[in-house]
Amino acid sequence: VSRLQGQQQFRFKHALIRDVAYQRLTRAARRTRHELVARFLEDEAVETAAAEALAQHWREAGHPERAVPYFLAAAEDAGRGWAKDHAVALYQQAMALLPEGDPGRRDIQLKLAVAVQAAFHIPDVERLRRS
């Protein structure tokens, strides 16, 4: 059953088969396919669940400028739930795609700092027991 209504979904039976098939493609062919998948997902998927997949496909397609907003959307979505550590990783991936002098880095650094703080926040267990 596909996550995208009206579409077929395929998957490899084993990760090794997927890895070998992927490695047999030239770098240019991989980039082209990642771009095709990213364009398809942009056209078909409107929910934030697709943001991380879009970010990864745009990055692998060689379009970091298109990947960054999706990494940020995925990080914000993860940060709203219990996946604080995953939000940190997604903010870090977004940061890695921006050049050193990019003005957007400061905003991401602030969001990353908040996410790190949230990820490492340990509630006071004694206070919770008394509640």
PDB file of C-alpha atoms in Angstrom:
ATOM      1  CA  VAL A   1       0.000   0.000   0.000  1.00  0.00           C
ATOM      2  CA  SER A   2       1.408   3.355  -1.014  1.00  0.00           C
ATOM      3  CA  ARG A   3       1.617   6.361   1.277  1.00  0.00           C
ATOM      4  CA  LEU A   4       0.606   8.450  -1.731  1.00  0.00           C
ATOM      5  CA  GLN A   5      -2.993   7.836  -2.655  1.00  0.00           C
ATOM      6  CA  GLY A   6      -3.443   6.434  -6.145  1.00  0.00           C
ATOM      7  CA  GLN A   7       0.258   5.583  -6.555  1.00  0.00           C
ATOM      8  CA  GLN A   8       2.099   2.281  -6.496  1.00  0.00           C
ATOM      9  CA  GLN A   9       4.912   1.837  -4.019  1.00  0.00           C
ATOM     10  CA  PHE A  10       7.898  -0.391  -4.557  1.00  0.00           C
ATOM     11  CA  ARG A  11      10.633  -1.446  -2.191  1.00  0.00           C
ATOM     12  CA  PHE A  12      13.626  -3.724  -2.215  1.00  0.00           C
ATOM     13  CA  LYS A  13      13.318  -7.020  -0.377  1.00  0.00           C
ATOM     14  CA  HIS A  14      16.761  -6.535   1.137  1.00  0.00           C
ATOM     15  CA  ALA A  15      18.952  -3.513   1.828  1.00  0.00           C
ATOM     16  CA  LEU A  16      21.959  -5.175   0.172  1.00  0.00           C
ATOM     17  CA  ILE A  17      20.076  -5.481  -3.123  1.00  0.00           C
ATOM     18  CA  ARG A  18      19.127  -1.804  -2.886  1.00  0.00           C
ATOM     19  CA  ASP A  19      22.711  -0.810  -2.121  1.00  0.00           C
ATOM     20  CA  VAL A  20      24.160  -2.773  -5.033  1.00  0.00           C
ATOM     21  CA  ALA A  21      21.574  -1.387  -7.458  1.00  0.00           C
ATOM     22  CA  TYR A  22      22.292   2.153  -6.228  1.00  0.00           C
ATOM     23  CA  GLN A  23      26.072   1.728  -6.498  1.00  0.00           C
ATOM     24  CA  ARG A  24      25.800   0.473 -10.072  1.00  0.00           C
ATOM     25  CA  LEU A  25      24.378   3.823 -11.167  1.00  0.00           C
ATOM     26  CA  THR A  26      26.780   6.551 -12.200  1.00  0.00           C
ATOM     27  CA  ARG A  27      26.867   9.658 -10.008  1.00  0.00           C
ATOM     28  CA  ALA A  28      25.103  11.629 -12.753  1.00  0.00           C
ATOM     29  CA  ALA A  29      22.386   8.981 -13.050  1.00  0.00           C
ATOM     30  CA  ARG A  30      21.891   8.995  -9.269  1.00  0.00           C
ATOM     31  CA  ARG A  31      21.527  12.772  -9.220  1.00  0.00           C
ATOM     32  CA  THR A  32      19.025  12.660 -12.068  1.00  0.00           C
ATOM     33  CA  ARG A  33      16.939  10.033 -10.327  1.00  0.00           C
ATOM     34  CA  HIS A  34      17.015  11.881  -7.012  1.00  0.00           C
ATOM     35  CA  GLU A  35      15.824  15.013  -8.780  1.00  0.00           C
ATOM     36  CA  LEU A  36      13.011  13.097 -10.479  1.00  0.00           C
ATOM     37  CA  VAL A  37      11.874  11.678  -7.144  1.00  0.00           C
ATOM     38  CA  ALA A  38      12.063  15.101  -5.473  1.00  0.00           C
ATOM     39  CA  ARG A  39       9.977  16.691  -8.230  1.00  0.00           C
ATOM     40  CA  PHE A  40       7.452  13.861  -8.008  1.00  0.00           C
ATOM     41  CA  LEU A  41       7.180  14.229  -4.223  1.00  0.00           C
ATOM     42  CA  GLU A  42       6.736  17.993  -4.508  1.00  0.00           C
ATOM     43  CA  ASP A  43       3.886  17.434  -6.938  1.00  0.00           C
ATOM     44  CA  GLU A  44       2.198  14.596  -5.037  1.00  0.00           C
ATOM     45  CA  ALA A  45       2.914  15.006  -1.330  1.00  0.00           C
ATOM     46  CA  VAL A  46       1.668  18.033   0.529  1.00  0.00           C
ATOM     47  CA  GLU A  47       2.065  16.817   4.086  1.00  0.00           C
ATOM     48  CA  THR A  48       5.083  17.609   6.235  1.00  0.00           C
ATOM     49  CA  ALA A  49       5.875  13.901   6.500  1.00  0.00           C
ATOM     50  CA  ALA A  50       7.455  14.187   3.065  1.00  0.00           C
ATOM     51  CA  ALA A  51       9.730  17.104   4.056  1.00  0.00           C
ATOM     52  CA  GLU A  52      12.642  14.954   5.176  1.00  0.00           C
ATOM     53  CA  ALA A  53      12.468  12.753   2.083  1.00  0.00           C
ATOM     54  CA  LEU A  54      12.335  15.851  -0.118  1.00  0.00           C
ATOM     55  CA  ALA A  55      15.334  17.343   1.671  1.00  0.00           C
ATOM     56  CA  GLN A  56      17.389  14.203   1.187  1.00  0.00           C
ATOM     57  CA  HIS A  57      16.462  13.832  -2.481  1.00  0.00           C
ATOM     58  CA  TRP A  58      17.194  17.499  -3.278  1.00  0.00           C
ATOM     59  CA  ARG A  59      20.536  17.247  -1.457  1.00  0.00           C
ATOM     60  CA  GLU A  60      21.487  14.079  -3.336  1.00  0.00           C
ATOM     61  CA  ALA A  61      20.349  15.673  -6.591  1.00  0.00           C
ATOM     62  CA  GLY A  62      22.895  18.436  -6.021  1.00  0.00           C
ATOM     63  CA  HIS A  63      20.403  21.192  -5.138  1.00  0.00           C
ATOM     64  CA  PRO A  64      21.223  22.202  -1.557  1.00  0.00           C
ATOM     65  CA  GLU A  65      19.293  25.464  -1.902  1.00  0.00           C
ATOM     66  CA  ARG A  66      16.124  23.421  -2.418  1.00  0.00           C
ATOM     67  CA  ALA A  67      16.997  20.926   0.329  1.00  0.00           C
ATOM     68  CA  VAL A  68      17.530  23.430   3.164  1.00  0.00           C
ATOM     69  CA  PRO A  69      13.889  24.604   3.527  1.00  0.00           C
ATOM     70  CA  TYR A  70      12.724  20.980   3.637  1.00  0.00           C
ATOM     71  CA  PHE A  71      15.328  20.062   6.279  1.00  0.00           C
ATOM     72  CA  LEU A  72      14.100  23.015   8.330  1.00  0.00           C
ATOM     73  CA  ALA A  73      10.451  22.009   7.950  1.00  0.00           C
ATOM     74  CA  ALA A  74      11.275  18.417   8.927  1.00  0.00           C
ATOM     75  CA  ALA A  75      13.309  19.634  11.930  1.00  0.00           C
ATOM     76  CA  GLU A  76      10.484  21.852  13.138  1.00  0.00           C
ATOM     77  CA  ASP A  77       8.034  18.980  12.777  1.00  0.00           C
ATOM     78  CA  ALA A  78      10.329  16.615  14.701  1.00  0.00           C
ATOM     79  CA  GLY A  79      10.892  19.247  17.383  1.00  0.00           C
ATOM     80  CA  ARG A  80       7.155  19.611  18.000  1.00  0.00           C
ATOM     81  CA  GLY A  81       7.009  15.964  19.009  1.00  0.00           C
ATOM     82  CA  TRP A  82       9.269  13.774  21.093  1.00  0.00           C
ATOM     83  CA  ALA A  83      11.951  13.473  18.402  1.00  0.00           C
ATOM     84  CA  LYS A  84      14.113  16.292  19.755  1.00  0.00           C
ATOM     85  CA  ASP A  85      17.371  14.499  18.939  1.00  0.00           C
ATOM     86  CA  HIS A  86      16.176  13.935  15.386  1.00  0.00           C
ATOM     87  CA  ALA A  87      15.342  17.644  15.102  1.00  0.00           C
ATOM     88  CA  VAL A  88      18.932  18.418  16.121  1.00  0.00           C
ATOM     89  CA  ALA A  89      20.271  16.118  13.394  1.00  0.00           C
ATOM     90  CA  LEU A  90      18.018  17.721  10.766  1.00  0.00           C
ATOM     91  CA  TYR A  91      19.081  21.256  11.742  1.00  0.00           C
ATOM     92  CA  GLN A  92      22.703  20.114  11.503  1.00  0.00           C
ATOM     93  CA  GLN A  93      22.094  18.748   8.007  1.00  0.00           C
ATOM     94  CA  ALA A  94      20.559  22.064   6.958  1.00  0.00           C
ATOM     95  CA  MET A  95      23.553  23.949   8.396  1.00  0.00           C
ATOM     96  CA  ALA A  96      25.994  21.723   6.532  1.00  0.00           C
ATOM     97  CA  LEU A  97      24.430  22.755   3.220  1.00  0.00           C
ATOM     98  CA  LEU A  98      24.795  26.498   3.750  1.00  0.00           C
ATOM     99  CA  PRO A  99      28.089  28.254   2.963  1.00  0.00           C
ATOM    100  CA  GLU A 100      29.924  29.919   5.871  1.00  0.00           C
ATOM    101  CA  GLY A 101      28.906  33.488   4.999  1.00  0.00           C
ATOM    102  CA  ASP A 102      25.228  32.744   4.380  1.00  0.00           C
ATOM    103  CA  PRO A 103      22.977  35.021   6.491  1.00  0.00           C
ATOM    104  CA  GLY A 104      20.507  32.157   7.031  1.00  0.00           C
ATOM    105  CA  ARG A 105      23.051  30.296   9.150  1.00  0.00           C
ATOM    106  CA  ARG A 106      22.419  32.491  12.205  1.00  0.00           C
ATOM    107  CA  ASP A 107      18.705  31.699  12.252  1.00  0.00           C
ATOM    108  CA  ILE A 108      19.423  27.981  11.921  1.00  0.00           C
ATOM    109  CA  GLN A 109      22.078  28.184  14.656  1.00  0.00           C
ATOM    110  CA  LEU A 110      19.504  29.678  17.018  1.00  0.00           C
ATOM    111  CA  LYS A 111      16.951  26.994  16.174  1.00  0.00           C
ATOM    112  CA  LEU A 112      19.637  24.342  16.583  1.00  0.00           C
ATOM    113  CA  ALA A 113      20.574  25.713  20.018  1.00  0.00           C
ATOM    114  CA  VAL A 114      16.944  25.540  21.149  1.00  0.00           C
ATOM    115  CA  ALA A 115      16.621  22.001  19.792  1.00  0.00           C
ATOM    116  CA  VAL A 116      19.818  20.878  21.555  1.00  0.00           C
ATOM    117  CA  GLN A 117      18.555  22.350  24.811  1.00  0.00           C
ATOM    118  CA  ALA A 118      15.222  20.545  24.394  1.00  0.00           C
ATOM    119  CA  ALA A 119      16.935  17.265  23.468  1.00  0.00           C
ATOM    120  CA  PHE A 120      19.101  17.287  26.572  1.00  0.00           C
ATOM    121  CA  HIS A 121      16.484  18.589  28.984  1.00  0.00           C
ATOM    122  CA  ILE A 122      16.092  16.057  31.761  1.00  0.00           C
ATOM    123  CA  PRO A 123      12.995  16.588  33.889  1.00  0.00           C
ATOM    124  CA  ASP A 124      13.346  16.641  37.675  1.00  0.00           C
ATOM    125  CA  VAL A 125      12.349  13.052  38.477  1.00  0.00           C
ATOM    126  CA  GLU A 126      11.715  13.769  42.169  1.00  0.00           C
ATOM    127  CA  ARG A 127       9.356  16.636  41.312  1.00  0.00           C
ATOM    128  CA  LEU A 128       7.485  14.381  38.881  1.00  0.00           C
ATOM    129  CA  ARG A 129       7.128  11.665  41.536  1.00  0.00           C
ATOM    130  CA  ARG A 130       5.615  14.140  44.001  1.00  0.00           C
ATOM    131  CA  SER A 131       3.040  15.376  41.455  1.00  0.00           C
TER     132      SER A 131
END
